[in-house]
Amino acid sequence: MNQRPQEDSLPKAEKPGTAPQAAGPAEHMSLLPSSTTGERKIEHVRLCLNEDVGGSGITAGFEHYRFRHNALPELNYDDISLRALFLGRELRTPLLISSMTGGSAATGAINARLAEAAERRGWALGVGSIRAALERSELAGTFRVRDKAPGIPVIANIGAVQLSYGFGVEECRRAVEIAGADWLVLHLNGLQEVFQPEGNTGFAALLSRIEAVCGELEIPVGVKEVGWGIDGETALRLYDAGVAFIDVAGAGGTSWSQVEKFRSNDPVRRAAAEAFADWGIPTAECIAEVRAASEHGALIGSGGLRHGVDAAKALALGADLAGFGRSLLGPAVESEEALDHALAQVELELRTAMFGIGAPDLASLRSTPRLVRR
């Protein structure tokens, strides 16, 4: 097993309404004044741990579905297989630790812990936006997870809008190299950029730039949202442009307009952000729409998944992988054991849901007639 991250290098969760703890030595080292991107990343982690950054008045939509119980499943629980195939790679589970962080010593320690846990349990792993490391090479180590996760797929991550601000195929290649990644995902975060003090909002002609990267990069390129969802029509445009996979990252989990609200010192932006607390397309709706638009397009369902039953519903609705993000952040900061327990619980819940409907494998889960609207 790789060396565990030092506990005092990780951000600590605070009680709501209290000031964050002073940064430890590792954090001070990582938050140099010129590293605004790296500083922003650790601030994002602290806010996600300590503030109510979930959207209000909107859910991921999985509560609108239920599985009809099968009292006679005609299979042994121990024979249920979670093995999945995604973009030609076999995984022990159809589960993904979604892109979250990196860019400072403390957030790099979180990435290391997530990578080790994903490797042990056979989950795929995404890292946070690698832009900070492209701006400052000394931060690259906070995204280097391949040595800790040699056997699982790793997804590198860059903001798609950076393609409008000078980033191109070479920067994408560098991001992939830093993470030792199998795939690259370009994230769409338009509303976050509006409310972010340092935001970039040049989203015009972005599809053609995404298409150019897909055509030139040597590995599969995907596109993900960050919490407001991708609808079927948009997904089809992306697939037609050469995107290899889509992560819907729907509404119902973290709202990044709320995260940026807490960061802003502008009273107008803070007040305006509150109007978007219920913005977005519920994750369950996104998955169903995208699968209807493209029968065979590779698809990840993430955004507000709470447990393995939600993962089972996401897979039954048409996702190939189910992704978990902020729900794993607290356990990842707490300890290696807490994170392992969280991942094991999701797997147990998923496998038990499959047993409860008599689905021995993922193909049976995806074709089940037992997922119904409430």
PDB file of N, CA and C in Angstrom, residues 166-220:
ATOM      1  N   GLY A 166      -6.580  30.375 -25.191  1.00  0.00           N
ATOM      2  CA  GLY A 166      -5.208  30.032 -25.522  1.00  0.00           C
ATOM      3  C   GLY A 166      -4.816  28.586 -25.329  1.00  0.00           C
ATOM      4  N   PHE A 167      -5.623  27.809 -24.636  1.00  0.00           N
ATOM      5  CA  PHE A 167      -5.311  26.390 -24.497  1.00  0.00           C
ATOM      6  C   PHE A 167      -5.652  25.668 -25.794  1.00  0.00           C
ATOM      7  N   GLY A 168      -4.851  24.659 -26.106  1.00  0.00           N
ATOM      8  CA  GLY A 168      -5.094  23.869 -27.299  1.00  0.00           C
ATOM      9  C   GLY A 168      -4.727  22.420 -27.067  1.00  0.00           C
ATOM     10  N   VAL A 169      -4.454  21.713 -28.147  1.00  0.00           N
ATOM     11  CA  VAL A 169      -4.173  20.282 -28.052  1.00  0.00           C
ATOM     12  C   VAL A 169      -2.930  20.018 -27.213  1.00  0.00           C
ATOM     13  N   GLU A 170      -1.922  20.864 -27.315  1.00  0.00           N
ATOM     14  CA  GLU A 170      -0.685  20.623 -26.555  1.00  0.00           C
ATOM     15  C   GLU A 170      -0.923  20.721 -25.063  1.00  0.00           C
ATOM     16  N   GLU A 171      -1.737  21.685 -24.634  1.00  0.00           N
ATOM     17  CA  GLU A 171      -2.066  21.791 -23.216  1.00  0.00           C
ATOM     18  C   GLU A 171      -2.876  20.586 -22.758  1.00  0.00           C
ATOM     19  N   CYS A 172      -3.749  20.104 -23.620  1.00  0.00           N
ATOM     20  CA  CYS A 172      -4.524  18.905 -23.288  1.00  0.00           C
ATOM     21  C   CYS A 172      -3.610  17.694 -23.151  1.00  0.00           C
ATOM     22  N   ARG A 173      -2.649  17.579 -24.061  1.00  0.00           N
ATOM     23  CA  ARG A 173      -1.683  16.469 -23.973  1.00  0.00           C
ATOM     24  C   ARG A 173      -0.893  16.547 -22.670  1.00  0.00           C
ATOM     25  N   ARG A 174      -0.512  17.754 -22.301  1.00  0.00           N
ATOM     26  CA  ARG A 174       0.258  17.924 -21.074  1.00  0.00           C
ATOM     27  C   ARG A 174      -0.576  17.531 -19.856  1.00  0.00           C
ATOM     28  N   ALA A 175      -1.849  17.885 -19.853  1.00  0.00           N
ATOM     29  CA  ALA A 175      -2.727  17.511 -18.748  1.00  0.00           C
ATOM     30  C   ALA A 175      -2.834  16.001 -18.626  1.00  0.00           C
ATOM     31  N   VAL A 176      -2.973  15.335 -19.763  1.00  0.00           N
ATOM     32  CA  VAL A 176      -3.050  13.870 -19.778  1.00  0.00           C
ATOM     33  C   VAL A 176      -1.760  13.262 -19.255  1.00  0.00           C
ATOM     34  N   GLU A 177      -0.632  13.830 -19.666  1.00  0.00           N
ATOM     35  CA  GLU A 177       0.671  13.326 -19.227  1.00  0.00           C
ATOM     36  C   GLU A 177       0.845  13.497 -17.720  1.00  0.00           C
ATOM     37  N   ILE A 178       0.441  14.644 -17.192  1.00  0.00           N
ATOM     38  CA  ILE A 178       0.597  14.911 -15.762  1.00  0.00           C
ATOM     39  C   ILE A 178      -0.163  13.875 -14.939  1.00  0.00           C
ATOM     40  N   ALA A 179      -1.409  13.616 -15.310  1.00  0.00           N
ATOM     41  CA  ALA A 179      -2.234  12.682 -14.540  1.00  0.00           C
ATOM     42  C   ALA A 179      -1.944  11.224 -14.872  1.00  0.00           C
ATOM     43  N   GLY A 180      -1.213  10.975 -15.944  1.00  0.00           N
ATOM     44  CA  GLY A 180      -1.044   9.603 -16.406  1.00  0.00           C
ATOM     45  C   GLY A 180      -2.377   9.020 -16.827  1.00  0.00           C
ATOM     46  N   ALA A 181      -3.181   9.838 -17.494  1.00  0.00           N
ATOM     47  CA  ALA A 181      -4.591   9.517 -17.721  1.00  0.00           C
ATOM     48  C   ALA A 181      -4.816   8.660 -18.951  1.00  0.00           C
ATOM     49  N   ASP A 182      -5.919   7.913 -18.892  1.00  0.00           N
ATOM     50  CA  ASP A 182      -6.394   7.133 -20.029  1.00  0.00           C
ATOM     51  C   ASP A 182      -7.298   7.960 -20.932  1.00  0.00           C
ATOM     52  N   TRP A 183      -8.015   8.896 -20.326  1.00  0.00           N
ATOM     53  CA  TRP A 183      -8.986   9.725 -21.039  1.00  0.00           C
ATOM     54  C   TRP A 183      -8.895  11.150 -20.530  1.00  0.00           C
ATOM     55  N   LEU A 184      -9.390  12.075 -21.343  1.00  0.00           N
ATOM     56  CA  LEU A 184      -9.483  13.482 -20.956  1.00  0.00           C
ATOM     57  C   LEU A 184     -10.948  13.887 -20.954  1.00  0.00           C
ATOM     58  N   VAL A 185     -11.353  14.664 -19.952  1.00  0.00           N
ATOM     59  CA  VAL A 185     -12.689  15.238 -19.961  1.00  0.00           C
ATOM     60  C   VAL A 185     -12.564  16.758 -19.940  1.00  0.00           C
ATOM     61  N   LEU A 186     -13.345  17.410 -20.773  1.00  0.00           N
ATOM     62  CA  LEU A 186     -13.442  18.864 -20.807  1.00  0.00           C
ATOM     63  C   LEU A 186     -14.721  19.259 -20.084  1.00  0.00           C
ATOM     64  N   HIS A 187     -14.598  20.060 -19.037  1.00  0.00           N
ATOM     65  CA  HIS A 187     -15.809  20.375 -18.274  1.00  0.00           C
ATOM     66  C   HIS A 187     -16.434  21.687 -18.717  1.00  0.00           C
ATOM     67  N   LEU A 188     -17.764  21.692 -18.698  1.00  0.00           N
ATOM     68  CA  LEU A 188     -18.581  22.857 -19.024  1.00  0.00           C
ATOM     69  C   LEU A 188     -19.136  23.427 -17.724  1.00  0.00           C
ATOM     70  N   ASN A 189     -18.852  24.696 -17.462  1.00  0.00           N
ATOM     71  CA  ASN A 189     -19.247  25.293 -16.188  1.00  0.00           C
ATOM     72  C   ASN A 189     -19.626  26.755 -16.348  1.00  0.00           C
ATOM     73  N   GLY A 190     -20.448  27.039 -17.361  1.00  0.00           N
ATOM     74  CA  GLY A 190     -20.755  28.420 -17.722  1.00  0.00           C
ATOM     75  C   GLY A 190     -21.258  29.266 -16.566  1.00  0.00           C
ATOM     76  N   LEU A 191     -22.228  28.769 -15.812  1.00  0.00           N
ATOM     77  CA  LEU A 191     -22.784  29.571 -14.725  1.00  0.00           C
ATOM     78  C   LEU A 191     -21.767  29.796 -13.615  1.00  0.00           C
ATOM     79  N   GLN A 192     -20.934  28.805 -13.356  1.00  0.00           N
ATOM     80  CA  GLN A 192     -19.893  28.996 -12.350  1.00  0.00           C
ATOM     81  C   GLN A 192     -18.954  30.120 -12.769  1.00  0.00           C
ATOM     82  N   GLU A 193     -18.575  30.140 -14.042  1.00  0.00           N
ATOM     83  CA  GLU A 193     -17.658  31.170 -14.513  1.00  0.00           C
ATOM     84  C   GLU A 193     -18.275  32.565 -14.388  1.00  0.00           C
ATOM     85  N   VAL A 194     -19.594  32.675 -14.568  1.00  0.00           N
ATOM     86  CA  VAL A 194     -20.262  33.973 -14.421  1.00  0.00           C
ATOM     87  C   VAL A 194     -20.107  34.500 -12.996  1.00  0.00           C
ATOM     88  N   PHE A 195     -20.302  33.620 -12.015  1.00  0.00           N
ATOM     89  CA  PHE A 195     -20.299  34.059 -10.624  1.00  0.00           C
ATOM     90  C   PHE A 195     -18.912  34.001  -9.982  1.00  0.00           C
ATOM     91  N   GLN A 196     -17.965  33.408 -10.647  1.00  0.00           N
ATOM     92  CA  GLN A 196     -16.606  33.319 -10.119  1.00  0.00           C
ATOM     93  C   GLN A 196     -15.892  34.651 -10.337  1.00  0.00           C
ATOM     94  N   PRO A 197     -15.293  35.219  -9.298  1.00  0.00           N
ATOM     95  CA  PRO A 197     -14.615  36.506  -9.486  1.00  0.00           C
ATOM     96  C   PRO A 197     -13.580  36.489 -10.608  1.00  0.00           C
ATOM     97  N   GLU A 198     -12.938  35.320 -10.803  1.00  0.00           N
ATOM     98  CA  GLU A 198     -11.910  35.220 -11.843  1.00  0.00           C
ATOM     99  C   GLU A 198     -12.451  34.559 -13.104  1.00  0.00           C
ATOM    100  N   GLY A 199     -13.764  34.526 -13.281  1.00  0.00           N
ATOM    101  CA  GLY A 199     -14.396  33.699 -14.295  1.00  0.00           C
ATOM    102  C   GLY A 199     -14.061  34.068 -15.727  1.00  0.00           C
ATOM    103  N   ASN A 200     -14.063  33.045 -16.592  1.00  0.00           N
ATOM    104  CA  ASN A 200     -13.899  33.198 -18.037  1.00  0.00           C
ATOM    105  C   ASN A 200     -15.211  32.812 -18.701  1.00  0.00           C
ATOM    106  N   THR A 201     -15.816  33.718 -19.429  1.00  0.00           N
ATOM    107  CA  THR A 201     -17.158  33.470 -19.969  1.00  0.00           C
ATOM    108  C   THR A 201     -17.205  33.467 -21.493  1.00  0.00           C
ATOM    109  N   GLY A 202     -16.070  33.255 -22.138  1.00  0.00           N
ATOM    110  CA  GLY A 202     -16.041  33.238 -23.604  1.00  0.00           C
ATOM    111  C   GLY A 202     -16.421  31.875 -24.162  1.00  0.00           C
ATOM    112  N   PHE A 203     -17.701  31.563 -24.135  1.00  0.00           N
ATOM    113  CA  PHE A 203     -18.173  30.257 -24.575  1.00  0.00           C
ATOM    114  C   PHE A 203     -18.581  30.228 -26.049  1.00  0.00           C
ATOM    115  N   ALA A 204     -18.414  31.319 -26.781  1.00  0.00           N
ATOM    116  CA  ALA A 204     -18.786  31.341 -28.196  1.00  0.00           C
ATOM    117  C   ALA A 204     -17.870  30.425 -28.996  1.00  0.00           C
ATOM    118  N   ALA A 205     -18.460  29.714 -29.974  1.00  0.00           N
ATOM    119  CA  ALA A 205     -17.719  28.835 -30.891  1.00  0.00           C
ATOM    120  C   ALA A 205     -16.942  27.757 -30.159  1.00  0.00           C
ATOM    121  N   LEU A 206     -17.408  27.354 -28.988  1.00  0.00           N
ATOM    122  CA  LEU A 206     -16.671  26.378 -28.192  1.00  0.00           C
ATOM    123  C   LEU A 206     -16.796  24.972 -28.767  1.00  0.00           C
ATOM    124  N   LEU A 207     -17.934  24.646 -29.357  1.00  0.00           N
ATOM    125  CA  LEU A 207     -18.127  23.301 -29.901  1.00  0.00           C
ATOM    126  C   LEU A 207     -17.073  22.975 -30.958  1.00  0.00           C
ATOM    127  N   SER A 208     -16.765  23.922 -31.819  1.00  0.00           N
ATOM    128  CA  SER A 208     -15.766  23.663 -32.867  1.00  0.00           C
ATOM    129  C   SER A 208     -14.386  23.441 -32.259  1.00  0.00           C
ATOM    130  N   ARG A 209     -14.082  24.123 -31.173  1.00  0.00           N
ATOM    131  CA  ARG A 209     -12.799  23.924 -30.503  1.00  0.00           C
ATOM    132  C   ARG A 209     -12.740  22.546 -29.831  1.00  0.00           C
ATOM    133  N   ILE A 210     -13.858  22.156 -29.233  1.00  0.00           N
ATOM    134  CA  ILE A 210     -13.935  20.811 -28.653  1.00  0.00           C
ATOM    135  C   ILE A 210     -13.748  19.767 -29.744  1.00  0.00           C
ATOM    136  N   GLU A 211     -14.396  19.972 -30.869  1.00  0.00           N
ATOM    137  CA  GLU A 211     -14.278  19.032 -31.988  1.00  0.00           C
ATOM    138  C   GLU A 211     -12.833  18.911 -32.456  1.00  0.00           C
ATOM    139  N   ALA A 212     -12.111  20.032 -32.499  1.00  0.00           N
ATOM    140  CA  ALA A 212     -10.713  19.995 -32.932  1.00  0.00           C
ATOM    141  C   ALA A 212      -9.855  19.171 -31.972  1.00  0.00           C
ATOM    142  N   VAL A 213     -10.082  19.323 -30.676  1.00  0.00           N
ATOM    143  CA  VAL A 213      -9.329  18.538 -29.694  1.00  0.00           C
ATOM    144  C   VAL A 213      -9.647  17.055 -29.849  1.00  0.00           C
ATOM    145  N   CYS A 214     -10.927  16.736 -30.018  1.00  0.00           N
ATOM    146  CA  CYS A 214     -11.323  15.334 -30.186  1.00  0.00           C
ATOM    147  C   CYS A 214     -10.658  14.718 -31.415  1.00  0.00           C
ATOM    148  N   GLY A 215     -10.503  15.513 -32.470  1.00  0.00           N
ATOM    149  CA  GLY A 215      -9.924  14.996 -33.704  1.00  0.00           C
ATOM    150  C   GLY A 215      -8.421  14.823 -33.648  1.00  0.00           C
ATOM    151  N   GLU A 216      -7.754  15.576 -32.773  1.00  0.00           N
ATOM    152  CA  GLU A 216      -6.288  15.561 -32.759  1.00  0.00           C
ATOM    153  C   GLU A 216      -5.688  14.795 -31.586  1.00  0.00           C
ATOM    154  N   LEU A 217      -6.384  14.740 -30.474  1.00  0.00           N
ATOM    155  CA  LEU A 217      -5.815  14.062 -29.315  1.00  0.00           C
ATOM    156  C   LEU A 217      -5.840  12.554 -29.531  1.00  0.00           C
ATOM    157  N   GLU A 218      -4.816  11.884 -29.010  1.00  0.00           N
ATOM    158  CA  GLU A 218      -4.641  10.458 -29.286  1.00  0.00           C
ATOM    159  C   GLU A 218      -5.487   9.555 -28.386  1.00  0.00           C
ATOM    160  N   ILE A 219      -6.131  10.104 -27.385  1.00  0.00           N
ATOM    161  CA  ILE A 219      -6.946   9.300 -26.470  1.00  0.00           C
ATOM    162  C   ILE A 219      -8.385   9.797 -26.504  1.00  0.00           C
ATOM    163  N   PRO A 220      -9.334   8.997 -25.993  1.00  0.00           N
ATOM    164  CA  PRO A 220     -10.729   9.440 -25.979  1.00  0.00           C
ATOM    165  C   PRO A 220     -10.914  10.725 -25.167  1.00  0.00           C
TER     166      PRO A 220
END
